[in-house]
Amino acid sequence: MSKLDQTIQDYRARASAFWLARTEQERRLLAIGGVVVALGLFYGVLLSPALEGREKLSKELPVLRQQAAELQAMALEAAALRGQNTIEPTPMTRDSLTAGLAARGLTAQSVNITGEYAKVQLNNVAFAGIVVWLDAVRNESRVAVQDANFTAQDTAGMVNATLTLRQGAR
């Protein structure tokens, strides 16, 4: 016989001795108490959480259905808007590029525009300023960098830059 079997038999023997040592009235009260505890545990562990969850879901379900309907309507609207023409950005001009540079404290040595391309020469300017300006023109005017040439200067963070920009669709 294994140790586990022996332990189980010991507990059974103790429970049987305890039960037999009780009078009939004590046995009845213990049985009723056991049933009450078992019913309380059944309700508290299994029944109550299920009922509460069901009630919570019945309250949340209409809201969730409404949200799902709104999402479907938005998806249909987004699909319809996708097919529409987008607003074209203002054409890239020497003045718009110069104004954007000036707004960020940069001065161009030269700005040459040819069709949808622009060549910008910047001397001794902060690299961080160029990056901020390029991000702004990319977002505002759909201008992308086609070619870039940076030359570091003796002062940390300062560069000479030659940029070729192109305006087009994203």
Coordinates of N, CA, C and O in Angstrom, one line a residue:
M1 N 0.8 -1.2 0.0 CA 0.0 0.0 0.0 C 0.9 1.2 0.0 O 1.9 1.3 0.7
S2 N 0.5 2.3 -0.8 CA 1.3 3.5 -0.9 C 1.0 4.4 0.3 O 0.1 4.2 1.0
K3 N 1.9 5.4 0.4 CA 1.8 6.3 1.5 C 0.5 7.1 1.4 O -0.1 7.4 2.4
L4 N 0.1 7.5 0.2 CA -1.1 8.3 0.0 C -2.3 7.5 0.4 O -3.2 8.0 1.1
D5 N -2.4 6.2 0.0 CA -3.5 5.3 0.4 C -3.6 5.2 1.9 O -4.7 5.2 2.5
Q6 N -2.4 5.1 2.5 CA -2.4 5.0 4.0 C -2.9 6.2 4.7 O -3.7 6.2 5.6
T7 N -2.5 7.4 4.1 CA -2.9 8.7 4.6 C -4.5 8.8 4.5 O -5.1 9.3 5.4
I8 N -5.0 8.4 3.3 CA -6.4 8.5 3.1 C -7.2 7.6 4.1 O -8.2 8.0 4.7
Q9 N -6.7 6.4 4.3 CA -7.3 5.5 5.2 C -7.3 6.1 6.7 O -8.3 5.9 7.4
D10 N -6.2 6.7 7.0 CA -6.1 7.3 8.4 C -7.1 8.4 8.5 O -7.8 8.5 9.6
Y11 N -7.3 9.3 7.5 CA -8.3 10.4 7.6 C -9.7 9.8 7.7 O -10.6 10.3 8.4
R12 N -10.0 8.7 6.9 CA -11.3 8.1 7.0 C -11.6 7.5 8.4 O -12.7 7.6 8.9
A13 N -10.6 6.9 8.9 CA -10.7 6.3 10.3 C -11.0 7.4 11.3 O -11.9 7.2 12.2
R14 N -10.3 8.5 11.2 CA -10.5 9.6 12.2 C -11.9 10.2 12.0 O -12.6 10.5 13.0
A15 N -12.3 10.4 10.7 CA -13.7 10.9 10.5 C -14.7 10.0 11.0 O -15.7 10.4 11.6
S16 N -14.6 8.7 10.7 CA -15.5 7.7 11.2 C -15.6 7.7 12.7 O -16.7 7.6 13.3
A17 N -14.5 7.8 13.4 CA -14.5 7.8 14.8 C -15.1 9.0 15.3 O -15.9 9.0 16.3
F18 N -14.9 10.2 14.7 CA -15.5 11.5 15.1 C -17.0 11.4 14.9 O -17.8 11.8 15.8
W19 N -17.4 10.8 13.8 CA -18.9 10.7 13.5 C -19.6 9.8 14.5 O -20.7 10.1 14.9
L20 N -19.0 8.7 14.8 CA -19.6 7.7 15.7 C -19.6 8.2 17.1 O -20.4 7.8 17.9
A21 N -18.7 9.1 17.5 CA -18.7 9.6 18.8 C -19.8 10.7 19.1 O -20.0 11.0 20.2
R22 N -20.5 11.1 18.0 CA -21.5 12.1 18.2 C -22.9 11.4 18.4 O -23.1 10.3 18.0
T23 N -23.7 12.2 19.1 CA -25.1 11.7 19.3 C -25.9 11.9 18.1 O -25.5 12.6 17.1
E24 N -27.1 11.3 18.0 CA -28.0 11.4 16.8 C -28.3 12.9 16.6 O -28.3 13.3 15.4
Q25 N -28.6 13.6 17.6 CA -28.9 15.0 17.4 C -27.7 15.8 16.9 O -27.9 16.6 15.9
E26 N -26.5 15.5 17.3 CA -25.3 16.2 16.8 C -25.1 15.9 15.4 O -24.7 16.7 14.6
R27 N -25.3 14.6 15.0 CA -25.1 14.1 13.7 C -26.1 14.9 12.7 O -25.7 15.3 11.6
R28 N -27.3 15.0 13.2 CA -28.3 15.7 12.4 C -27.9 17.2 12.2 O -28.0 17.7 11.0
L29 N -27.5 17.8 13.2 CA -27.1 19.2 13.1 C -25.9 19.4 12.2 O -25.8 20.3 11.4
L30 N -24.9 18.5 12.4 CA -23.7 18.5 11.5 C -24.1 18.3 10.1 O -23.5 18.9 9.2
A31 N -25.0 17.4 9.8 CA -25.4 17.1 8.4 C -26.1 18.3 7.8 O -25.9 18.7 6.7
I32 N -27.0 18.9 8.6 CA -27.7 20.2 8.1 C -26.7 21.3 7.9 O -26.8 22.0 6.9
G33 N -25.8 21.5 8.8 CA -24.8 22.5 8.7 C -23.9 22.2 7.5 O -23.5 23.2 6.7
G34 N -23.6 21.0 7.2 CA -22.8 20.6 6.0 C -23.5 20.9 4.7 O -22.9 21.4 3.8
V35 N -24.8 20.6 4.7 CA -25.6 20.9 3.5 C -25.7 22.4 3.3 O -25.6 22.9 2.2
V36 N -25.9 23.2 4.4 CA -26.0 24.7 4.3 C -24.6 25.2 3.8 O -24.6 26.1 2.9
V37 N -23.5 24.7 4.3 CA -22.2 25.2 3.8 C -22.0 24.8 2.4 O -21.5 25.6 1.6
A38 N -22.3 23.6 2.0 CA -22.2 23.2 0.6 C -23.0 24.0 -0.3 O -22.5 24.4 -1.4
L39 N -24.3 24.3 0.1 CA -25.1 25.1 -0.8 C -24.5 26.6 -0.9 O -24.6 27.2 -2.0
G40 N -24.0 27.1 0.2 CA -23.4 28.4 0.2 C -22.2 28.5 -0.7 O -22.0 29.4 -1.5
L41 N -21.4 27.4 -0.6 CA -20.2 27.4 -1.5 C -20.6 27.2 -3.0 O -20.1 27.9 -3.9
F42 N -21.6 26.4 -3.2 CA -22.1 26.2 -4.6 C -22.6 27.5 -5.2 O -22.3 27.9 -6.3
Y43 N -23.4 28.3 -4.4 CA -23.9 29.5 -4.8 C -22.8 30.6 -5.0 O -22.7 31.3 -6.0
G44 N -21.9 30.7 -4.0 CA -20.9 31.7 -4.0 C -19.8 31.4 -5.1 O -19.3 32.4 -5.7
V45 N -19.5 30.2 -5.4 CA -18.4 29.9 -6.3 C -19.0 29.7 -7.7 O -18.3 30.1 -8.7
L46 N -20.1 29.1 -7.9 CA -20.6 28.7 -9.2 C -21.7 29.6 -9.7 O -21.7 30.1 -10.8
L47 N -22.8 29.7 -8.9 CA -24.0 30.3 -9.4 C -24.0 31.8 -9.4 O -24.3 32.4 -10.4
S48 N -23.5 32.4 -8.3 CA -23.5 33.9 -8.3 C -22.6 34.5 -9.3 O -23.1 35.5 -10.0
P49 N -21.4 34.1 -9.6 CA -20.6 34.7 -10.7 C -21.3 34.6 -12.0 O -21.2 35.5 -12.9
A50 N -21.9 33.4 -12.3 CA -22.5 33.2 -13.5 C -23.7 34.1 -13.7 O -23.9 34.7 -14.8
L51 N -24.5 34.3 -12.7 CA -25.7 35.2 -12.8 C -25.2 36.6 -12.9 O -25.8 37.4 -13.7
E52 N -24.2 37.1 -12.2 CA -23.7 38.4 -12.3 C -23.1 38.7 -13.7 O -23.3 39.8 -14.2
G53 N -22.4 37.7 -14.2 CA -21.8 37.9 -15.5 C -22.9 38.0 -16.6 O -22.8 38.8 -17.5
R54 N -23.9 37.2 -16.4 CA -25.0 37.2 -17.4 C -25.7 38.6 -17.3 O -26.1 39.1 -18.4
E55 N -25.9 39.1 -16.1 CA -26.6 40.4 -16.0 C -25.7 41.5 -16.6 O -26.2 42.4 -17.3
K56 N -24.4 41.4 -16.3 CA -23.5 42.4 -16.9 C -23.5 42.4 -18.4 O -23.5 43.4 -19.1
L57 N -23.4 41.2 -19.0 CA -23.4 41.1 -20.4 C -24.7 41.5 -21.0 O -24.7 42.2 -22.1
S58 N -25.8 41.3 -20.4 CA -27.1 41.7 -20.9 C -27.2 43.3 -20.9 O -27.9 43.8 -21.8
K59 N -26.5 43.9 -20.0 CA -26.5 45.4 -20.0 C -25.5 45.9 -21.0 O -25.7 46.9 -21.7
E60 N -24.4 45.3 -21.2 CA -23.3 45.7 -22.1 C -23.6 45.4 -23.6 O -23.2 46.1 -24.5
L61 N -24.3 44.4 -23.9 CA -24.6 43.9 -25.2 C -25.2 44.9 -26.1 O -24.7 45.2 -27.2
P62 N -26.3 45.6 -25.7 CA -26.8 46.7 -26.6 C -25.8 47.8 -26.9 O -25.8 48.3 -28.0
V63 N -25.0 48.2 -25.9 CA -24.0 49.2 -26.2 C -23.0 48.7 -27.2 O -22.6 49.4 -28.1
L64 N -22.5 47.5 -27.0 CA -21.6 46.9 -27.9 C -22.1 46.8 -29.3 O -21.4 47.0 -30.3
R65 N -23.4 46.4 -29.4 CA -24.0 46.3 -30.8 C -24.1 47.7 -31.4 O -23.8 47.8 -32.6
Q66 N -24.4 48.7 -30.6 CA -24.4 50.1 -31.1 C -23.1 50.5 -31.6 O -22.9 51.1 -32.7
Q67 N -22.0 50.2 -30.8 CA -20.7 50.6 -31.2 C -20.2 49.8 -32.5 O -19.6 50.4 -33.3
A68 N -20.6 48.6 -32.6 CA -20.3 47.8 -33.8 C -21.0 48.4 -35.0 O -20.4 48.5 -36.1
A69 N -22.2 48.8 -34.9 CA -22.9 49.5 -36.0 C -22.3 50.8 -36.4 O -22.1 51.1 -37.6
E70 N -21.8 51.6 -35.4 CA -21.1 52.8 -35.7 C -19.8 52.6 -36.4 O -19.5 53.3 -37.3
L71 N -19.1 51.5 -36.0 CA -17.8 51.2 -36.6 C -18.1 50.8 -38.1 O -17.3 51.1 -39.0
Q72 N -19.1 50.0 -38.3 CA -19.4 49.6 -39.7 C -19.8 50.8 -40.6 O -19.4 50.9 -41.7
A73 N -20.5 51.7 -40.0 CA -20.9 53.0 -40.7 C -19.7 53.8 -41.0 O -19.5 54.3 -42.1
M74 N -18.7 53.9 -40.1 CA -17.5 54.6 -40.3 C -16.6 53.9 -41.4 O -16.0 54.6 -42.2
A75 N -16.6 52.6 -41.3 CA -15.8 51.9 -42.3 C -16.4 52.1 -43.7 O -15.6 52.3 -44.7
L76 N -17.7 52.1 -43.9 CA -18.3 52.4 -45.2 C -18.0 53.8 -45.6 O -17.7 54.1 -46.8
E77 N -18.1 54.8 -44.7 CA -17.8 56.2 -45.0 C -16.3 56.3 -45.4 O -16.0 57.0 -46.3
A78 N -15.4 55.6 -44.7 CA -14.0 55.7 -45.0 C -13.7 55.1 -46.4 O -12.9 55.6 -47.2
A79 N -14.4 54.0 -46.8 CA -14.3 53.4 -48.1 C -14.8 54.4 -49.2 O -14.2 54.5 -50.2
A80 N -15.9 55.1 -48.9 CA -16.4 56.1 -49.8 C -15.5 57.2 -50.0 O -15.2 57.7 -51.1
L81 N -14.9 57.7 -48.9 CA -14.0 58.8 -49.0 C -12.6 58.5 -49.6 O -12.0 59.3 -50.2
R82 N -12.3 57.2 -49.5 CA -11.0 56.8 -50.2 C -11.1 57.0 -51.7 O -10.1 57.3 -52.3
G83 N -12.2 56.8 -52.2 CA -12.4 57.0 -53.7 C -12.4 58.4 -54.1 O -12.3 58.7 -55.3
Q84 N -12.7 59.3 -53.2 CA -12.8 60.7 -53.6 C -11.4 61.3 -53.9 O -10.4 60.8 -53.4
N85 N -11.3 62.3 -54.7 CA -10.1 63.0 -55.0 C -9.6 63.8 -53.7 O -10.4 64.4 -53.0
T86 N -8.3 63.7 -53.5 CA -7.8 64.5 -52.4 C -7.5 65.9 -52.8 O -7.3 66.2 -54.0
I87 N -7.4 66.8 -51.9 CA -7.0 68.2 -52.2 C -5.6 68.2 -52.5 O -4.7 67.8 -51.7
E88 N -5.3 68.8 -53.6 CA -3.9 69.0 -54.0 C -3.2 70.0 -53.2 O -3.8 71.1 -52.9
P89 N -1.9 69.8 -52.8 CA -1.2 70.8 -52.0 C -0.9 72.0 -52.9 O -0.9 71.9 -54.2
T90 N -0.6 73.1 -52.3 CA -0.2 74.3 -53.1 C 1.1 74.0 -53.8 O 2.0 73.3 -53.2
P91 N 1.2 74.5 -55.0 CA 2.5 74.2 -55.8 C 3.7 74.7 -55.0 O 3.6 75.8 -54.4
M92 N 4.8 74.0 -55.2 CA 6.0 74.4 -54.5 C 6.6 75.6 -55.3 O 6.8 75.5 -56.6
T93 N 6.9 76.7 -54.6 CA 7.5 77.9 -55.3 C 8.7 78.3 -54.5 O 8.9 77.9 -53.4
R94 N 9.5 79.2 -55.1 CA 10.6 79.7 -54.5 C 10.2 80.5 -53.2 O 10.8 80.3 -52.2
D95 N 9.1 81.2 -53.3 CA 8.7 82.0 -52.1 C 8.2 81.1 -51.0 O 8.5 81.4 -49.8
S96 N 7.5 80.0 -51.3 CA 7.0 79.1 -50.2 C 8.2 78.4 -49.6 O 8.2 78.3 -48.3
L97 N 9.2 78.0 -50.3 CA 10.3 77.3 -49.7 C 11.1 78.3 -48.9 O 11.5 78.0 -47.8
T98 N 11.3 79.5 -49.4 CA 12.1 80.5 -48.7 C 11.4 80.9 -47.4 O 12.0 81.1 -46.3
A99 N 10.0 81.1 -47.5 CA 9.3 81.4 -46.3 C 9.3 80.3 -45.2 O 9.5 80.6 -44.0
G100 N 9.2 79.1 -45.7 CA 9.3 77.9 -44.7 C 10.7 77.9 -44.1 O 10.8 77.6 -42.9
L101 N 11.7 78.1 -44.8 CA 13.1 78.1 -44.3 C 13.2 79.3 -43.2 O 13.8 79.1 -42.2
A102 N 12.7 80.5 -43.6 CA 12.9 81.6 -42.7 C 12.1 81.4 -41.4 O 12.5 81.8 -40.4
A103 N 10.9 80.7 -41.5 CA 10.1 80.5 -40.3 C 10.9 79.6 -39.3 O 10.6 79.6 -38.1
R104 N 11.8 78.8 -39.8 CA 12.6 77.9 -38.9 C 14.0 78.4 -38.7 O 14.9 77.7 -38.3
G105 N 14.2 79.7 -39.1 CA 15.5 80.3 -38.8 C 16.6 79.9 -39.8 O 17.8 80.0 -39.4
L106 N 16.3 79.4 -41.0 CA 17.3 79.0 -41.9 C 17.3 80.0 -43.1 O 16.2 80.5 -43.5
T107 N 18.5 80.2 -43.7 CA 18.6 81.0 -44.9 C 19.2 80.2 -46.0 O 20.3 79.7 -45.8
A108 N 18.6 80.2 -47.2 CA 19.1 79.4 -48.3 C 20.0 80.3 -49.1 O 19.8 81.5 -49.3
Q109 N 21.1 79.7 -49.5 CA 22.0 80.5 -50.4 C 21.4 80.6 -51.8 O 21.6 81.6 -52.5
S110 N 20.8 79.5 -52.2 CA 20.1 79.5 -53.5 C 18.9 78.6 -53.5 O 19.0 77.5 -52.9
V111 N 17.9 78.9 -54.2 CA 16.7 78.1 -54.4 C 16.4 78.1 -55.9 O 16.0 79.2 -56.5
N112 N 16.5 77.0 -56.6 CA 16.2 76.9 -58.0 C 15.0 76.0 -58.2 O 15.1 74.8 -57.8
I113 N 14.0 76.4 -58.9 CA 12.8 75.6 -59.2 C 12.8 75.2 -60.7 O 12.9 76.1 -61.5
T114 N 12.6 74.0 -61.0 CA 12.4 73.5 -62.4 C 11.3 72.5 -62.4 O 11.5 71.3 -61.9
G115 N 10.1 72.9 -62.9 CA 9.0 72.0 -62.9 C 8.6 71.6 -61.5 O 8.3 72.4 -60.6
E116 N 8.6 70.3 -61.2 CA 8.2 69.8 -59.9 C 9.5 69.5 -59.0 O 9.3 69.0 -58.0
Y117 N 10.6 69.9 -59.5 CA 11.9 69.8 -58.7 C 12.4 71.1 -58.2 O 12.2 72.1 -58.9
A118 N 13.0 71.1 -57.1 CA 13.7 72.3 -56.6 C 15.0 71.9 -56.0 O 15.2 70.8 -55.4
K119 N 16.0 72.7 -56.2 CA 17.4 72.5 -55.7 C 17.6 73.6 -54.7 O 17.5 74.8 -55.0
V120 N 17.9 73.2 -53.4 CA 18.1 74.2 -52.4 C 19.6 74.0 -51.8 O 20.0 72.9 -51.5
Q121 N 20.3 75.2 -51.8 CA 21.6 75.2 -51.2 C 21.6 75.9 -49.9 O 21.2 77.1 -49.9
L122 N 22.1 75.3 -48.9 CA 22.2 75.9 -47.5 C 23.6 75.8 -47.0 O 24.2 74.7 -47.1
N123 N 24.1 76.9 -46.5 CA 25.5 76.9 -46.0 C 25.5 77.2 -44.5 O 24.8 78.2 -44.1
N124 N 26.3 76.5 -43.8 CA 26.5 76.7 -42.3 C 25.2 76.8 -41.6 O 25.0 77.9 -40.9
V125 N 24.4 75.8 -41.6 CA 23.1 75.8 -40.9 C 23.1 74.6 -40.0 O 23.8 73.6 -40.2
A126 N 22.2 74.6 -39.0 CA 22.0 73.5 -38.1 C 21.3 72.4 -38.8 O 20.3 72.5 -39.4
F127 N 21.9 71.2 -38.6 CA 21.4 70.0 -39.2 C 19.9 69.7 -38.7 O 19.0 69.4 -39.4
A128 N 19.8 69.9 -37.4 CA 18.4 69.7 -36.7 C 17.4 70.6 -37.4 O 16.2 70.2 -37.6
G129 N 17.8 71.9 -37.7 CA 16.8 72.8 -38.3 C 16.4 72.3 -39.7 O 15.3 72.4 -40.1
I130 N 17.4 71.7 -40.4 CA 17.0 71.2 -41.8 C 16.1 70.1 -41.6 O 15.1 70.0 -42.4
V131 N 16.3 69.2 -40.7 CA 15.4 68.0 -40.5 C 14.0 68.5 -40.2 O 13.0 68.0 -40.7
V132 N 13.9 69.4 -39.3 CA 12.6 70.0 -38.9 C 11.9 70.6 -40.1 O 10.7 70.4 -40.3
W133 N 12.6 71.4 -40.9 CA 12.0 72.0 -42.1 C 11.6 71.0 -43.1 O 10.5 71.1 -43.6
L134 N 12.4 70.0 -43.3 CA 12.1 68.9 -44.3 C 10.8 68.2 -43.8 O 9.9 67.8 -44.7
D135 N 10.7 67.9 -42.6 CA 9.5 67.2 -42.1 C 8.3 68.1 -42.3 O 7.2 67.6 -42.7
A136 N 8.4 69.4 -42.0 CA 7.2 70.3 -42.2 C 6.8 70.3 -43.7 O 5.6 70.3 -44.0
V137 N 7.8 70.5 -44.6 CA 7.4 70.6 -46.0 C 6.9 69.3 -46.5 O 6.0 69.2 -47.4
R138 N 7.3 68.2 -46.0 CA 6.8 66.8 -46.4 C 5.3 66.7 -46.0 O 4.5 66.3 -46.8
N139 N 5.0 67.2 -44.8 CA 3.6 67.1 -44.3 C 2.7 68.1 -44.9 O 1.6 67.8 -45.3
E140 N 3.2 69.3 -45.1 CA 2.3 70.4 -45.6 C 2.2 70.4 -47.1 O 1.1 70.7 -47.6
S141 N 3.2 70.2 -47.8 CA 3.2 70.3 -49.3 C 3.5 69.1 -50.1 O 3.7 69.2 -51.3
R142 N 3.6 68.0 -49.4 CA 4.0 66.7 -50.1 C 5.2 66.8 -50.9 O 5.3 66.4 -52.0
V143 N 6.2 67.4 -50.3 CA 7.5 67.5 -50.9 C 8.5 66.5 -50.3 O 8.6 66.3 -49.1
A144 N 9.1 65.7 -51.2 CA 10.0 64.7 -50.7 C 11.4 65.0 -51.2 O 11.6 65.7 -52.2
V145 N 12.4 64.5 -50.5 CA 13.8 64.7 -50.8 C 14.2 63.6 -51.8 O 14.1 62.4 -51.6
Q146 N 14.6 64.1 -53.0 CA 15.1 63.1 -54.0 C 16.6 62.8 -53.9 O 17.0 61.7 -54.1
D147 N 17.3 63.9 -53.5 CA 18.8 63.7 -53.3 C 19.2 64.7 -52.2 O 18.7 65.8 -52.2
A148 N 20.2 64.3 -51.4 CA 20.7 65.2 -50.4 C 22.2 64.9 -50.2 O 22.6 63.8 -50.3
N149 N 22.9 66.0 -50.0 CA 24.3 66.0 -49.8 C 24.6 66.9 -48.7 O 24.4 68.1 -48.7
F150 N 25.2 66.3 -47.6 CA 25.5 67.1 -46.4 C 27.0 67.0 -46.2 O 27.6 66.0 -46.3
T151 N 27.6 68.2 -45.8 CA 29.0 68.3 -45.5 C 29.1 68.9 -44.1 O 28.6 70.0 -43.9
A152 N 29.7 68.2 -43.2 CA 29.9 68.6 -41.8 C 30.8 69.8 -41.8 O 31.8 69.9 -42.5
Q153 N 30.5 70.7 -40.8 CA 31.4 71.9 -40.6 C 32.2 71.6 -39.3 O 32.0 70.7 -38.6
D154 N 33.1 72.5 -39.0 CA 33.9 72.4 -37.8 C 33.1 72.5 -36.6 O 33.4 71.9 -35.6
T155 N 32.0 73.3 -36.6 CA 31.2 73.5 -35.4 C 30.2 72.3 -35.4 O 29.6 71.9 -36.4
A156 N 30.1 71.7 -34.2 CA 29.2 70.5 -34.0 C 27.8 70.9 -34.4 O 27.2 71.9 -34.0
G157 N 27.2 70.0 -35.2 CA 25.8 70.2 -35.6 C 25.5 71.1 -36.8 O 24.4 71.2 -37.2
M158 N 26.6 71.7 -37.3 CA 26.4 72.6 -38.4 C 26.9 71.9 -39.7 O 27.9 71.2 -39.7
V159 N 26.1 72.2 -40.8 CA 26.4 71.5 -42.1 C 26.2 72.5 -43.2 O 25.5 73.5 -43.1
N160 N 26.8 72.1 -44.4 CA 26.4 72.7 -45.6 C 25.6 71.6 -46.3 O 25.9 70.4 -46.3
A161 N 24.5 72.0 -46.9 CA 23.6 71.0 -47.5 C 23.2 71.4 -48.9 O 22.9 72.6 -49.2
T162 N 23.1 70.4 -49.8 CA 22.5 70.6 -51.1 C 21.4 69.6 -51.2 O 21.6 68.4 -51.1
L163 N 20.2 70.1 -51.4 CA 19.0 69.2 -51.4 C 18.2 69.3 -52.7 O 18.1 70.4 -53.3
T164 N 17.8 68.2 -53.3 CA 17.0 68.2 -54.5 C 15.6 67.7 -54.0 O 15.5 66.6 -53.4
L165 N 14.6 68.5 -54.1 CA 13.3 68.2 -53.6 C 12.3 68.0 -54.8 O 12.5 68.5 -55.9
R166 N 11.3 67.1 -54.6 CA 10.3 66.9 -55.6 C 8.9 66.9 -55.0 O 8.7 66.3 -53.9
Q167 N 8.0 67.6 -55.6 CA 6.7 67.6 -55.1 C 5.8 66.6 -55.9 O 5.8 66.6 -57.1
G168 N 5.1 65.8 -55.1 CA 4.3 64.8 -55.8 C 3.3 64.2 -54.8 O 3.2 64.6 -53.6
A169 N 2.5 63.2 -55.2 CA 1.5 62.6 -54.4 C 2.3 61.7 -53.4 O 3.4 61.2 -53.6
R170 N 1.6 61.5 -52.2 CA 2.2 60.7 -51.1 C 2.3 59.3 -51.6 O 1.5 58.7 -52.1

